[in-house]
């Protein structure tokens, strides 16, 4: 009987093929988008699930309002040891950093771009307490620890532990079991460097990630409040000391990937959730569109259904006939969606940068498909049953007052729901597009188009030699302070009649050509003169903070006058506000003292000649100047990287909408 029903269902799908194709396309595309997004979200949420008592492990960030998300990626080197000593709630604390490295055996690379973490002796106490490592009493030389799989590739065994390996040029401390790489801290090998108090216990160096494991039963909320503000006493030569304040933020290990990922992600987690919501809304649109068309077809086929009823067919059999047709189309849509999933997977894996097997996503797609089939069957059962019975009754008793208006209302409600969701998505996508375009517009305070940053060392490059290169329009020595942003100095300016002070960022420029080169608008005053080291330029934000000292309106910064006010410049991510900044000519004619000097230049190139200028500059730097290959960075690309996640999200929203 079911086979007969499915044959009838297939004939009806072919009879109404236009409606069938529309429904299959809508359901399959929205199903594919939702499946990939939900699988991606599940993957991001699955980080570090294998670590025992992961809920007691936290990453400690130091807050910094000048950074994206308001935190510094790296914490002071001394923070882990300080927290372990001062807070009894902490069971263990460690400082580490992760990177990729190559292991060589002679001239041959035997482990290429392997995941490595630089740790201290407390690492395993925080993450894997079950692993016991016999550390030397004092770490007086560099050591390596390999996972079992890495050791097998290098043909290392238990007999090599604790010995110097001459072919690899390293000390092997131990071999540990492999751990899942679906982690914030995956590793193939571990490096423990020789202990250095001046570096490892320094507050001035920010080069480590700080993790803690709290004791069982600790009230996390109260502990977070304790770490919200900590004061650290620092001793200085001559018996002096200073007190530094740090605001710390605790992030659970299992939430780290979704809130503050250390590695590059194509789309941030909260934006993934937004896209999943959009995909679900589109899926709902496709479902209600199909349900509306299907119920309208019941009205069209009411005479045939009535004849079946008159000839002895029960209501349940007629309902089974209709549900077979309904399920067949949904199943076809899911099948097409599965095929699309298989076809798109390689591109999706490259785009999402997810290191997971194909079966992970196919298993999720199959699970979501079955769940969706059951849900659609559940939601469609009552409406289909109701309209089938009503349609048959209207044909059997034509003189009875019809309730056709209810059917019309259902159609109108379905259309309204689809239109509402469509208009909502179009409006949201349009607003998001305007916001994105504004963030990436030219209104950032300076010109970044067709400009490259050149970084080289140790020899200086003559400006005239760079200007002679075909395609180079202009060149200036550049402080390297933005695009890419590097370490900037801060100066303190006392507030009038108070003991407090303003904190301003100081950027060193080489002359008035800085303003002209980047097309920076001067709002008030004038440009700085050549060699004028007794005056400053400030941005608009700093201008609002500083108050003139007398009736002349002249503003001073540490006894030096402000000669001009320039427009605020977004030198970092547009998601970070502009901070009060000061621009002054470099105090020394040389950029650095010592043998290892790094030089920065900014040059404009003719549109369409970027590659040619980069090749010629690289040739000049390596062959004529004798420096190593230079670093060439494009300011437009660097700025676009700040909003890469938003750009990808906008593209996906445009496609799905």
PDB file of N, CA and C in Angstrom, residues 275 278-279 429 646-657:
ATOM      1  N   UNK A 275      24.401  34.327  11.865  1.00  0.00           N
ATOM      2  CA  UNK A 275      24.134  33.728  10.556  1.00  0.00           C
ATOM      3  C   UNK A 275      23.298  32.459  10.694  1.00  0.00           C
ATOM      4  N   UNK A 278      19.787  33.564  10.892  1.00  0.00           N
ATOM      5  CA  UNK A 278      19.298  33.950   9.565  1.00  0.00           C
ATOM      6  C   UNK A 278      18.977  32.714   8.734  1.00  0.00           C
ATOM      7  N   UNK A 279      19.864  31.718   8.767  1.00  0.00           N
ATOM      8  CA  UNK A 279      19.633  30.478   8.010  1.00  0.00           C
ATOM      9  C   UNK A 279      18.362  29.781   8.481  1.00  0.00           C
ATOM     10  N   UNK A 429      20.311  43.263   6.532  1.00  0.00           N
ATOM     11  CA  UNK A 429      21.489  43.142   5.672  1.00  0.00           C
ATOM     12  C   UNK A 429      21.896  44.495   5.108  1.00  0.00           C
ATOM     13  N   UNK A 646      33.582  40.545   9.646  1.00  0.00           N
ATOM     14  CA  UNK A 646      32.357  41.250   9.253  1.00  0.00           C
ATOM     15  C   UNK A 646      32.143  41.181   7.737  1.00  0.00           C
ATOM     16  N   UNK A 647      33.237  41.241   6.976  1.00  0.00           N
ATOM     17  CA  UNK A 647      33.108  41.173   5.516  1.00  0.00           C
ATOM     18  C   UNK A 647      32.587  39.809   5.071  1.00  0.00           C
ATOM     19  N   UNK A 648      33.127  38.753   5.660  1.00  0.00           N
ATOM     20  CA  UNK A 648      32.654  37.410   5.320  1.00  0.00           C
ATOM     21  C   UNK A 648      31.190  37.225   5.719  1.00  0.00           C
ATOM     22  N   UNK A 649      30.843  37.738   6.894  1.00  0.00           N
ATOM     23  CA  UNK A 649      29.452  37.625   7.336  1.00  0.00           C
ATOM     24  C   UNK A 649      28.521  38.358   6.380  1.00  0.00           C
ATOM     25  N   UNK A 650      28.925  39.542   5.938  1.00  0.00           N
ATOM     26  CA  UNK A 650      28.096  40.311   5.011  1.00  0.00           C
ATOM     27  C   UNK A 650      27.919  39.565   3.692  1.00  0.00           C
ATOM     28  N   UNK A 651      28.983  38.931   3.199  1.00  0.00           N
ATOM     29  CA  UNK A 651      28.873  38.158   1.959  1.00  0.00           C
ATOM     30  C   UNK A 651      27.886  37.000   2.118  1.00  0.00           C
ATOM     31  N   UNK A 652      27.982  36.301   3.243  1.00  0.00           N
ATOM     32  CA  UNK A 652      27.073  35.179   3.476  1.00  0.00           C
ATOM     33  C   UNK A 652      25.631  35.651   3.637  1.00  0.00           C
ATOM     34  N   UNK A 653      25.461  36.770   4.346  1.00  0.00           N
ATOM     35  CA  UNK A 653      24.107  37.315   4.506  1.00  0.00           C
ATOM     36  C   UNK A 653      23.520  37.710   3.157  1.00  0.00           C
ATOM     37  N   UNK A 654      24.349  38.304   2.301  1.00  0.00           N
ATOM     38  CA  UNK A 654      23.872  38.685   0.979  1.00  0.00           C
ATOM     39  C   UNK A 654      23.424  37.488   0.169  1.00  0.00           C
ATOM     40  N   UNK A 655      24.190  36.404   0.242  1.00  0.00           N
ATOM     41  CA  UNK A 655      23.845  35.196  -0.518  1.00  0.00           C
ATOM     42  C   UNK A 655      22.557  34.576   0.011  1.00  0.00           C
ATOM     43  N   UNK A 656      22.472  34.380   1.312  1.00  0.00           N
ATOM     44  CA  UNK A 656      21.324  33.672   1.883  1.00  0.00           C
ATOM     45  C   UNK A 656      20.061  34.523   1.820  1.00  0.00           C
ATOM     46  N   UNK A 657      20.215  35.845   1.918  1.00  0.00           N
ATOM     47  CA  UNK A 657      19.038  36.720   1.861  1.00  0.00           C
ATOM     48  C   UNK A 657      18.467  36.762   0.457  1.00  0.00           C
TER      49      UNK A 657
END
